[in-house]
Every structure is written in C-alpha cells, then in structure tokens.
Amino acid sequence: MNIILLGPPGAGKGTQAHILVDERGMIQLSTGDMLRDAKDSGTEMGKVVADVMARGDLVTDEIVIGLIREKLQGEKGGGFIFDGFPRTLPQADALGELLAECGETLDAVIEMQVDDDALVGRITARSTCAGCGAVYNDVTKPIPADGVCTNCGEAKGFTRRADDNEESLKNRLMEYYKKTSPLIGYYYAKGMLQSVNGLGEIADVKSSIAGALDG
Ligand code: AMP
C-alpha cells in the first residue's frame, strides 16, 4: 500500500510516518529529510536549496521529483509513505507517472487537519533525534531526561530545525495554502482523499489513520 500524508508543516506527518514504519514496515520517503541530508553533506544541490529552505520557500519541482524518482528506483517492498511530497500539482502529476512506471499505485491520501494556531506552538517546541529523526515536543513529548531516544535507544543528541522559527513558519504556511492545499481537491476528485483530525494525542491520530487505511 502506497500512501501520501498531506498537511501543513507541524501537522504531525513525520511523527505518524515513523509509527507506520515501525508498525507496518512501510518505507518513509520524506523530501524534507532528503533535502536536509543534501544540505548537511554539502552537495551542490544541498548548497542550492539551503537558502530556499531557510526562508520557508518551496524547492523547485524538478529537484524534488528527481529525489523521489531516485528513491522509487532504489527501494522495494513494504509500501511507501510520501511525507511532504507532493507539495504542488505538477509534483502530484509526476508522482502518479512515477508510480505507474514502477507498476505501483497510490492507494490513499491522508489529509491531517490542524489549526494554524496549534501549528505555531507545535513547531516552535519541536526537536528531533539526531540518530533516527523521531520527533519530540517540549510540551507533549519532552526529550527523555537521560538523553536516550525512546525510538532508537541511542543518545545521539536532539536538534532543532533551522526553519522551525515563527518567521519561516509564516512563509511555509503561505506556501502550503497557495501551492499545496489545491492537492486536497485534486485527490478528492480522484476519490482518494481521507481527512483525519491531526489535533489530538499522537495515539488518537494514529488510530484515526489506521481507521482510514484499514476501514
Ligand atoms: P519538511 O521537512 O517537509 O517540512 O520540508 C522542509 C523544507 O524542505 C520545506 O519548507 C521546503 O523548503 C523543502 N521541501 C520539502 N519537500 C518539498 C517538496 N515536496 N517540494 C518543494 N520543497 C520541499
């Protein structure tokens, strides 16, 4: 089963994707993670995208479609979770074509609905395990006092994302409403859209997603 997690920054896509990876053996394809890796390892492409990401703008369709194409050719089995991709209509068209080329289908699109007010609070309190990318939140899921990640069991430290600040978030939200939210209608028209309330506890959101996928 191949699915898209769709929603604004801070909706909890990464958190729920990690759960689906752990519990269902699915493969998470996060373009945000791929771009951060490229930036951190100082590749040419990483240098090009660094400023764009820091501002909260979208990276070009060409770059992200290229990243997904590479991954789809390299990974097999388990089912893919597209996390943060597609973010524009051309990306959505390209994903359909890429999946068809690999003999795969898109089975569900889960829209995670969260109020803007909650997003600011979540994002400014967010940190990530440097080892496995598990997401923590100062209020709802604080970093363990012993510094050991409850997900991977390692103590590799926790980082805050450079673009998790109010200024960049404002821009990321504008980009979401202008360029990504049209995908809600796009997938609704294809009969694939399922919307869940992303505001509750992590376990409740997880159950809603399971209901959407299995129900
Ligand atoms: P994320 O980790 O999904 O919040 O993405 C972080 C940043 O990476 C975004 O603010 C964009 O600058 C860039 N990015 C990630 N995915 C995409 C995408 N599908 N299209 C364009 N830019 C993206």
PDB file of C-alpha atoms and ligand atoms in Angstrom:
ATOM      1  CA  MET A   1       0.000   0.000   0.000  1.00  0.00           C
ATOM      2  CA  ASN A   2       1.378   3.399  -1.005  1.00  0.00           C
ATOM      3  CA  ILE A   3       0.051   6.480   0.756  1.00  0.00           C
ATOM      4  CA  ILE A   4       0.536  10.229   0.990  1.00  0.00           C
ATOM      5  CA  LEU A   5       0.458  12.100   4.305  1.00  0.00           C
ATOM      6  CA  LEU A   6      -0.768  15.567   3.417  1.00  0.00           C
ATOM      7  CA  GLY A   7      -0.926  18.521   5.777  1.00  0.00           C
ATOM      8  CA  PRO A   8       0.675  21.814   6.780  1.00  0.00           C
ATOM      9  CA  PRO A   9       4.082  21.994   8.498  1.00  0.00           C
ATOM     10  CA  GLY A  10       3.707  20.769  12.067  1.00  0.00           C
ATOM     11  CA  ALA A  11       0.616  18.662  11.349  1.00  0.00           C
ATOM     12  CA  GLY A  12       2.453  15.572  12.606  1.00  0.00           C
ATOM     13  CA  LYS A  13       3.205  13.882   9.273  1.00  0.00           C
ATOM     14  CA  GLY A  14       6.736  12.857  10.317  1.00  0.00           C
ATOM     15  CA  THR A  15       5.593  11.506  13.686  1.00  0.00           C
ATOM     16  CA  GLN A  16       2.843   9.393  12.137  1.00  0.00           C
ATOM     17  CA  ALA A  17       5.128   8.262   9.302  1.00  0.00           C
ATOM     18  CA  HIS A  18       7.613   6.919  11.873  1.00  0.00           C
ATOM     19  CA  ILE A  19       4.819   4.963  13.561  1.00  0.00           C
ATOM     20  CA  LEU A  20       3.720   3.459  10.235  1.00  0.00           C
ATOM     21  CA  VAL A  21       7.342   2.487   9.503  1.00  0.00           C
ATOM     22  CA  ASP A  22       7.695   0.783  12.907  1.00  0.00           C
ATOM     23  CA  GLU A  23       4.340  -0.941  12.978  1.00  0.00           C
ATOM     24  CA  ARG A  24       3.749  -1.811   9.337  1.00  0.00           C
ATOM     25  CA  GLY A  25       7.247  -1.976   7.872  1.00  0.00           C
ATOM     26  CA  MET A  26       6.440   0.765   5.394  1.00  0.00           C
ATOM     27  CA  ILE A  27       9.144   2.958   3.822  1.00  0.00           C
ATOM     28  CA  GLN A  28       9.052   6.683   4.621  1.00  0.00           C
ATOM     29  CA  LEU A  29      10.024   8.976   1.768  1.00  0.00           C
ATOM     30  CA  SER A  30      10.359  12.481   3.209  1.00  0.00           C
ATOM     31  CA  THR A  31      11.613  15.050   0.716  1.00  0.00           C
ATOM     32  CA  GLY A  32      12.312  17.405   3.644  1.00  0.00           C
ATOM     33  CA  ASP A  33      14.679  14.810   5.186  1.00  0.00           C
ATOM     34  CA  MET A  34      16.336  14.152   1.812  1.00  0.00           C
ATOM     35  CA  LEU A  35      16.908  17.877   1.257  1.00  0.00           C
ATOM     36  CA  ARG A  36      18.275  18.351   4.809  1.00  0.00           C
ATOM     37  CA  ASP A  37      20.663  15.432   4.215  1.00  0.00           C
ATOM     38  CA  ALA A  38      21.844  17.031   0.954  1.00  0.00           C
ATOM     39  CA  LYS A  39      22.329  20.346   2.770  1.00  0.00           C
ATOM     40  CA  ASP A  40      24.216  18.778   5.686  1.00  0.00           C
ATOM     41  CA  SER A  41      26.509  16.766   3.440  1.00  0.00           C
ATOM     42  CA  GLY A  42      27.312  19.889   1.411  1.00  0.00           C
ATOM     43  CA  THR A  43      26.409  18.529  -2.047  1.00  0.00           C
ATOM     44  CA  GLU A  44      25.956  21.014  -4.920  1.00  0.00           C
ATOM     45  CA  MET A  45      22.220  20.525  -4.720  1.00  0.00           C
ATOM     46  CA  GLY A  46      22.355  20.980  -0.939  1.00  0.00           C
ATOM     47  CA  LYS A  47      24.018  24.365  -1.398  1.00  0.00           C
ATOM     48  CA  VAL A  48      21.345  25.436  -3.887  1.00  0.00           C
ATOM     49  CA  VAL A  49      18.454  24.515  -1.573  1.00  0.00           C
ATOM     50  CA  ALA A  50      19.857  25.776   1.743  1.00  0.00           C
ATOM     51  CA  ASP A  51      18.651  29.383   1.437  1.00  0.00           C
ATOM     52  CA  VAL A  52      15.329  28.387  -0.090  1.00  0.00           C
ATOM     53  CA  MET A  53      14.624  26.073   2.839  1.00  0.00           C
ATOM     54  CA  ALA A  54      15.758  28.576   5.466  1.00  0.00           C
ATOM     55  CA  ARG A  55      13.252  31.103   4.065  1.00  0.00           C
ATOM     56  CA  GLY A  56      10.481  28.518   4.062  1.00  0.00           C
ATOM     57  CA  ASP A  57      10.011  28.686   0.278  1.00  0.00           C
ATOM     58  CA  LEU A  58       9.484  25.600  -1.832  1.00  0.00           C
ATOM     59  CA  VAL A  59      12.398  23.973  -3.623  1.00  0.00           C
ATOM     60  CA  THR A  60      11.840  23.528  -7.382  1.00  0.00           C
ATOM     61  CA  ASP A  61       9.621  20.715  -8.604  1.00  0.00           C
ATOM     62  CA  GLU A  62      12.480  19.445 -10.754  1.00  0.00           C
ATOM     63  CA  ILE A  63      14.745  18.851  -7.738  1.00  0.00           C
ATOM     64  CA  VAL A  64      12.206  17.100  -5.526  1.00  0.00           C
ATOM     65  CA  ILE A  65      10.759  14.992  -8.338  1.00  0.00           C
ATOM     66  CA  GLY A  66      14.342  13.898  -9.129  1.00  0.00           C
ATOM     67  CA  LEU A  67      14.867  12.870  -5.490  1.00  0.00           C
ATOM     68  CA  ILE A  68      11.680  10.814  -5.419  1.00  0.00           C
ATOM     69  CA  ARG A  69      12.445   9.211  -8.787  1.00  0.00           C
ATOM     70  CA  GLU A  70      15.822   8.047  -7.454  1.00  0.00           C
ATOM     71  CA  LYS A  71      14.286   6.602  -4.282  1.00  0.00           C
ATOM     72  CA  LEU A  72      11.483   4.799  -6.087  1.00  0.00           C
ATOM     73  CA  GLN A  73      14.018   3.137  -8.342  1.00  0.00           C
ATOM     74  CA  GLY A  74      16.197   2.089  -5.393  1.00  0.00           C
ATOM     75  CA  GLU A  75      13.698   0.906  -2.750  1.00  0.00           C
ATOM     76  CA  LYS A  76      11.359  -2.059  -2.915  1.00  0.00           C
ATOM     77  CA  GLY A  77       8.582  -3.605  -0.853  1.00  0.00           C
ATOM     78  CA  GLY A  78       6.758  -2.533   2.283  1.00  0.00           C
ATOM     79  CA  GLY A  79       4.733   0.244   0.712  1.00  0.00           C
ATOM     80  CA  PHE A  80       5.748   3.875   0.522  1.00  0.00           C
ATOM     81  CA  ILE A  81       4.670   6.746   2.759  1.00  0.00           C
ATOM     82  CA  PHE A  82       5.124  10.023   0.906  1.00  0.00           C
ATOM     83  CA  ASP A  83       5.736  12.591   3.636  1.00  0.00           C
ATOM     84  CA  GLY A  84       5.935  16.205   2.470  1.00  0.00           C
ATOM     85  CA  PHE A  85       5.657  15.174  -1.172  1.00  0.00           C
ATOM     86  CA  PRO A  86       3.848  16.078  -3.370  1.00  0.00           C
ATOM     87  CA  ARG A  87       3.518  19.762  -2.466  1.00  0.00           C
ATOM     88  CA  THR A  88       2.393  21.156  -5.845  1.00  0.00           C
ATOM     89  CA  LEU A  89       0.073  19.994  -8.622  1.00  0.00           C
ATOM     90  CA  PRO A  90       2.980  19.256 -11.027  1.00  0.00           C
ATOM     91  CA  GLN A  91       4.574  17.119  -8.284  1.00  0.00           C
ATOM     92  CA  ALA A  92       1.284  15.237  -7.846  1.00  0.00           C
ATOM     93  CA  ASP A  93       1.088  14.547 -11.596  1.00  0.00           C
ATOM     94  CA  ALA A  94       4.726  13.425 -11.603  1.00  0.00           C
ATOM     95  CA  LEU A  95       4.145  11.078  -8.656  1.00  0.00           C
ATOM     96  CA  GLY A  96       1.275   9.398 -10.499  1.00  0.00           C
ATOM     97  CA  GLU A  97       3.511   8.871 -13.532  1.00  0.00           C
ATOM     98  CA  LEU A  98       6.498   7.632 -11.496  1.00  0.00           C
ATOM     99  CA  LEU A  99       4.365   5.105  -9.620  1.00  0.00           C
ATOM    100  CA  ALA A 100       2.818   3.868 -12.870  1.00  0.00           C
ATOM    101  CA  GLU A 101       6.311   3.423 -14.353  1.00  0.00           C
ATOM    102  CA  CYS A 102       7.241   1.160 -11.398  1.00  0.00           C
ATOM    103  CA  GLY A 103       3.970  -0.778 -11.665  1.00  0.00           C
ATOM    104  CA  GLU A 104       2.763   0.720  -8.363  1.00  0.00           C
ATOM    105  CA  THR A 105      -0.450   2.510  -7.438  1.00  0.00           C
ATOM    106  CA  LEU A 106      -1.351   5.235  -4.982  1.00  0.00           C
ATOM    107  CA  ASP A 107      -3.827   3.767  -2.513  1.00  0.00           C
ATOM    108  CA  ALA A 108      -4.751   6.561  -0.093  1.00  0.00           C
ATOM    109  CA  VAL A 109      -4.134  10.207   0.679  1.00  0.00           C
ATOM    110  CA  ILE A 110      -4.492  11.112   4.341  1.00  0.00           C
ATOM    111  CA  GLU A 111      -5.094  14.780   4.988  1.00  0.00           C
ATOM    112  CA  MET A 112      -4.082  15.726   8.537  1.00  0.00           C
ATOM    113  CA  GLN A 113      -6.140  18.726   9.647  1.00  0.00           C
ATOM    114  CA  VAL A 114      -4.685  21.053  12.309  1.00  0.00           C
ATOM    115  CA  ASP A 115      -5.481  24.703  13.213  1.00  0.00           C
ATOM    116  CA  ASP A 116      -2.834  27.289  12.351  1.00  0.00           C
ATOM    117  CA  ASP A 117      -2.634  28.408  15.995  1.00  0.00           C
ATOM    118  CA  ALA A 118      -1.691  24.907  17.103  1.00  0.00           C
ATOM    119  CA  LEU A 119       0.967  24.681  14.381  1.00  0.00           C
ATOM    120  CA  VAL A 120       2.970  27.645  15.670  1.00  0.00           C
ATOM    121  CA  GLY A 121       3.019  26.168  19.184  1.00  0.00           C
ATOM    122  CA  ARG A 122       3.996  22.735  17.943  1.00  0.00           C
ATOM    123  CA  ILE A 123       6.739  23.866  15.612  1.00  0.00           C
ATOM    124  CA  THR A 124       8.476  26.245  17.962  1.00  0.00           C
ATOM    125  CA  ALA A 125       8.563  23.472  20.624  1.00  0.00           C
ATOM    126  CA  ARG A 126       9.792  20.743  18.253  1.00  0.00           C
ATOM    127  CA  SER A 127      13.091  18.871  18.327  1.00  0.00           C
ATOM    128  CA  THR A 128      14.334  15.786  16.527  1.00  0.00           C
ATOM    129  CA  CYS A 129      16.579  12.834  17.462  1.00  0.00           C
ATOM    130  CA  ALA A 130      19.821  13.240  15.512  1.00  0.00           C
ATOM    131  CA  GLY A 131      20.023   9.459  15.165  1.00  0.00           C
ATOM    132  CA  CYS A 132      16.631   8.375  13.862  1.00  0.00           C
ATOM    133  CA  GLY A 133      14.647  11.570  13.281  1.00  0.00           C
ATOM    134  CA  ALA A 134      11.990  10.783  15.921  1.00  0.00           C
ATOM    135  CA  VAL A 135      10.114  13.967  16.765  1.00  0.00           C
ATOM    136  CA  TYR A 136       9.825  15.337  20.329  1.00  0.00           C
ATOM    137  CA  ASN A 137       7.853  18.289  21.679  1.00  0.00           C
ATOM    138  CA  ASP A 138       8.741  20.329  24.783  1.00  0.00           C
ATOM    139  CA  VAL A 139       5.136  20.180  25.981  1.00  0.00           C
ATOM    140  CA  THR A 140       3.527  16.966  24.752  1.00  0.00           C
ATOM    141  CA  LYS A 141       6.514  14.628  24.353  1.00  0.00           C
ATOM    142  CA  PRO A 142       9.624  16.051  26.073  1.00  0.00           C
ATOM    143  CA  ILE A 143      13.124  14.778  25.340  1.00  0.00           C
ATOM    144  CA  PRO A 144      13.897  11.944  27.861  1.00  0.00           C
ATOM    145  CA  ALA A 145      15.903  13.191  30.862  1.00  0.00           C
ATOM    146  CA  ASP A 146      18.634  10.562  30.246  1.00  0.00           C
ATOM    147  CA  GLY A 147      19.084  11.807  26.675  1.00  0.00           C
ATOM    148  CA  VAL A 148      18.284   8.362  25.230  1.00  0.00           C
ATOM    149  CA  CYS A 149      15.802   8.402  22.356  1.00  0.00           C
ATOM    150  CA  THR A 150      12.808   6.193  23.156  1.00  0.00           C
ATOM    151  CA  ASN A 151      12.527   5.277  19.480  1.00  0.00           C
ATOM    152  CA  CYS A 152      16.059   4.163  18.545  1.00  0.00           C
ATOM    153  CA  GLY A 153      17.589   3.700  22.013  1.00  0.00           C
ATOM    154  CA  GLU A 154      20.619   5.818  21.087  1.00  0.00           C
ATOM    155  CA  ALA A 155      21.876   9.029  22.726  1.00  0.00           C
ATOM    156  CA  LYS A 156      22.954  10.933  19.628  1.00  0.00           C
ATOM    157  CA  GLY A 157      21.535  14.253  20.749  1.00  0.00           C
ATOM    158  CA  PHE A 158      18.490  16.249  19.743  1.00  0.00           C
ATOM    159  CA  THR A 159      18.394  19.104  17.251  1.00  0.00           C
ATOM    160  CA  ARG A 160      16.026  21.924  16.408  1.00  0.00           C
ATOM    161  CA  ARG A 161      15.413  22.586  12.723  1.00  0.00           C
ATOM    162  CA  ALA A 162      16.817  25.867  11.410  1.00  0.00           C
ATOM    163  CA  ASP A 163      13.484  26.654   9.718  1.00  0.00           C
ATOM    164  CA  ASP A 164      11.378  25.973  12.842  1.00  0.00           C
ATOM    165  CA  ASN A 165      11.009  29.648  13.742  1.00  0.00           C
ATOM    166  CA  GLU A 166       7.971  31.924  13.512  1.00  0.00           C
ATOM    167  CA  GLU A 167       9.205  33.930  10.507  1.00  0.00           C
ATOM    168  CA  SER A 168       9.967  30.916   8.331  1.00  0.00           C
ATOM    169  CA  LEU A 169       6.821  29.155   9.515  1.00  0.00           C
ATOM    170  CA  LYS A 170       4.664  32.086   8.312  1.00  0.00           C
ATOM    171  CA  ASN A 171       6.132  31.623   4.851  1.00  0.00           C
ATOM    172  CA  ARG A 172       5.845  27.836   4.946  1.00  0.00           C
ATOM    173  CA  LEU A 173       2.168  28.166   5.822  1.00  0.00           C
ATOM    174  CA  MET A 174       1.583  30.615   2.962  1.00  0.00           C
ATOM    175  CA  GLU A 175       3.301  28.224   0.573  1.00  0.00           C
ATOM    176  CA  TYR A 176       1.103  25.423   1.914  1.00  0.00           C
ATOM    177  CA  TYR A 177      -2.144  27.295   1.356  1.00  0.00           C
ATOM    178  CA  LYS A 178      -1.133  28.655  -2.070  1.00  0.00           C
ATOM    179  CA  LYS A 179       0.563  25.651  -3.624  1.00  0.00           C
ATOM    180  CA  THR A 180      -0.151  22.501  -1.597  1.00  0.00           C
ATOM    181  CA  SER A 181      -3.756  22.842  -0.407  1.00  0.00           C
ATOM    182  CA  PRO A 182      -5.064  22.542  -4.020  1.00  0.00           C
ATOM    183  CA  LEU A 183      -3.963  18.905  -3.757  1.00  0.00           C
ATOM    184  CA  ILE A 184      -6.860  18.327  -1.353  1.00  0.00           C
ATOM    185  CA  GLY A 185      -9.310  18.932  -4.218  1.00  0.00           C
ATOM    186  CA  TYR A 186      -7.082  17.069  -6.665  1.00  0.00           C
ATOM    187  CA  TYR A 187      -7.131  13.847  -4.635  1.00  0.00           C
ATOM    188  CA  TYR A 188     -10.747  14.299  -3.525  1.00  0.00           C
ATOM    189  CA  ALA A 189     -11.723  14.339  -7.197  1.00  0.00           C
ATOM    190  CA  LYS A 190      -9.827  11.063  -7.657  1.00  0.00           C
ATOM    191  CA  GLY A 191     -11.773   9.527  -4.731  1.00  0.00           C
ATOM    192  CA  MET A 192      -8.581   9.008  -2.716  1.00  0.00           C
ATOM    193  CA  LEU A 193      -8.805  11.641  -0.007  1.00  0.00           C
ATOM    194  CA  GLN A 194      -9.437  10.767   3.634  1.00  0.00           C
ATOM    195  CA  SER A 195      -9.276  13.511   6.246  1.00  0.00           C
ATOM    196  CA  VAL A 196      -8.343  12.956   9.885  1.00  0.00           C
ATOM    197  CA  ASN A 197      -8.207  15.298  12.864  1.00  0.00           C
ATOM    198  CA  GLY A 198      -4.499  15.849  13.482  1.00  0.00           C
ATOM    199  CA  LEU A 199      -5.031  17.808  16.692  1.00  0.00           C
ATOM    200  CA  GLY A 200      -5.420  15.016  19.241  1.00  0.00           C
ATOM    201  CA  GLU A 201      -2.923  12.862  21.114  1.00  0.00           C
ATOM    202  CA  ILE A 202      -0.409  11.014  18.931  1.00  0.00           C
ATOM    203  CA  ALA A 203      -2.125   7.680  19.723  1.00  0.00           C
ATOM    204  CA  ASP A 204      -5.552   9.044  18.756  1.00  0.00           C
ATOM    205  CA  VAL A 205      -4.283  10.411  15.456  1.00  0.00           C
ATOM    206  CA  LYS A 206      -2.601   7.075  14.842  1.00  0.00           C
ATOM    207  CA  SER A 207      -5.956   5.281  15.380  1.00  0.00           C
ATOM    208  CA  SER A 208      -7.734   7.681  13.017  1.00  0.00           C
ATOM    209  CA  ILE A 209      -5.124   6.998  10.338  1.00  0.00           C
ATOM    210  CA  ALA A 210      -5.400   3.246  10.911  1.00  0.00           C
ATOM    211  CA  GLY A 211      -9.186   3.540  10.559  1.00  0.00           C
ATOM    212  CA  ALA A 212      -8.745   5.402   7.277  1.00  0.00           C
ATOM    213  CA  LEU A 213      -6.249   2.867   5.905  1.00  0.00           C
ATOM    214  CA  ASP A 214      -7.868  -0.346   7.116  1.00  0.00           C
ATOM    215  CA  GLY A 215     -11.546   0.577   7.415  1.00  0.00           C
TER     216      GLY A 215
HETATM  217  P1  AMP B   1       9.534  19.490   5.576  1.00  0.00           P
HETATM  218  O1  AMP B   1      10.572  18.765   6.355  1.00  0.00           O
HETATM  219  O2  AMP B   1       8.609  18.564   4.804  1.00  0.00           O
HETATM  220  O3  AMP B   1       8.772  20.486   6.413  1.00  0.00           O
HETATM  221  O4  AMP B   1      10.303  20.341   4.462  1.00  0.00           O
HETATM  222  C1  AMP B   1      11.262  21.332   4.816  1.00  0.00           C
HETATM  223  C2  AMP B   1      11.516  22.244   3.628  1.00  0.00           C
HETATM  224  O5  AMP B   1      12.062  21.482   2.536  1.00  0.00           O
HETATM  225  C3  AMP B   1      10.278  22.930   3.046  1.00  0.00           C
HETATM  226  O6  AMP B   1       9.955  24.116   3.743  1.00  0.00           O
HETATM  227  C4  AMP B   1      10.756  23.208   1.624  1.00  0.00           C
HETATM  228  O7  AMP B   1      11.672  24.289   1.587  1.00  0.00           O
HETATM  229  C5  AMP B   1      11.546  21.954   1.290  1.00  0.00           C
HETATM  230  N1  AMP B   1      10.685  20.883   0.728  1.00  0.00           N
HETATM  231  C6  AMP B   1      10.412  19.666   1.287  1.00  0.00           C
HETATM  232  N2  AMP B   1       9.625  18.933   0.488  1.00  0.00           N
HETATM  233  C7  AMP B   1       9.380  19.693  -0.608  1.00  0.00           C
HETATM  234  C8  AMP B   1       8.597  19.487  -1.784  1.00  0.00           C
HETATM  235  N3  AMP B   1       7.902  18.353  -1.992  1.00  0.00           N
HETATM  236  N4  AMP B   1       8.572  20.498  -2.697  1.00  0.00           N
HETATM  237  C9  AMP B   1       9.282  21.634  -2.514  1.00  0.00           C
HETATM  238  N5  AMP B   1      10.016  21.895  -1.416  1.00  0.00           N
HETATM  239  C10 AMP B   1      10.067  20.938  -0.463  1.00  0.00           C
END
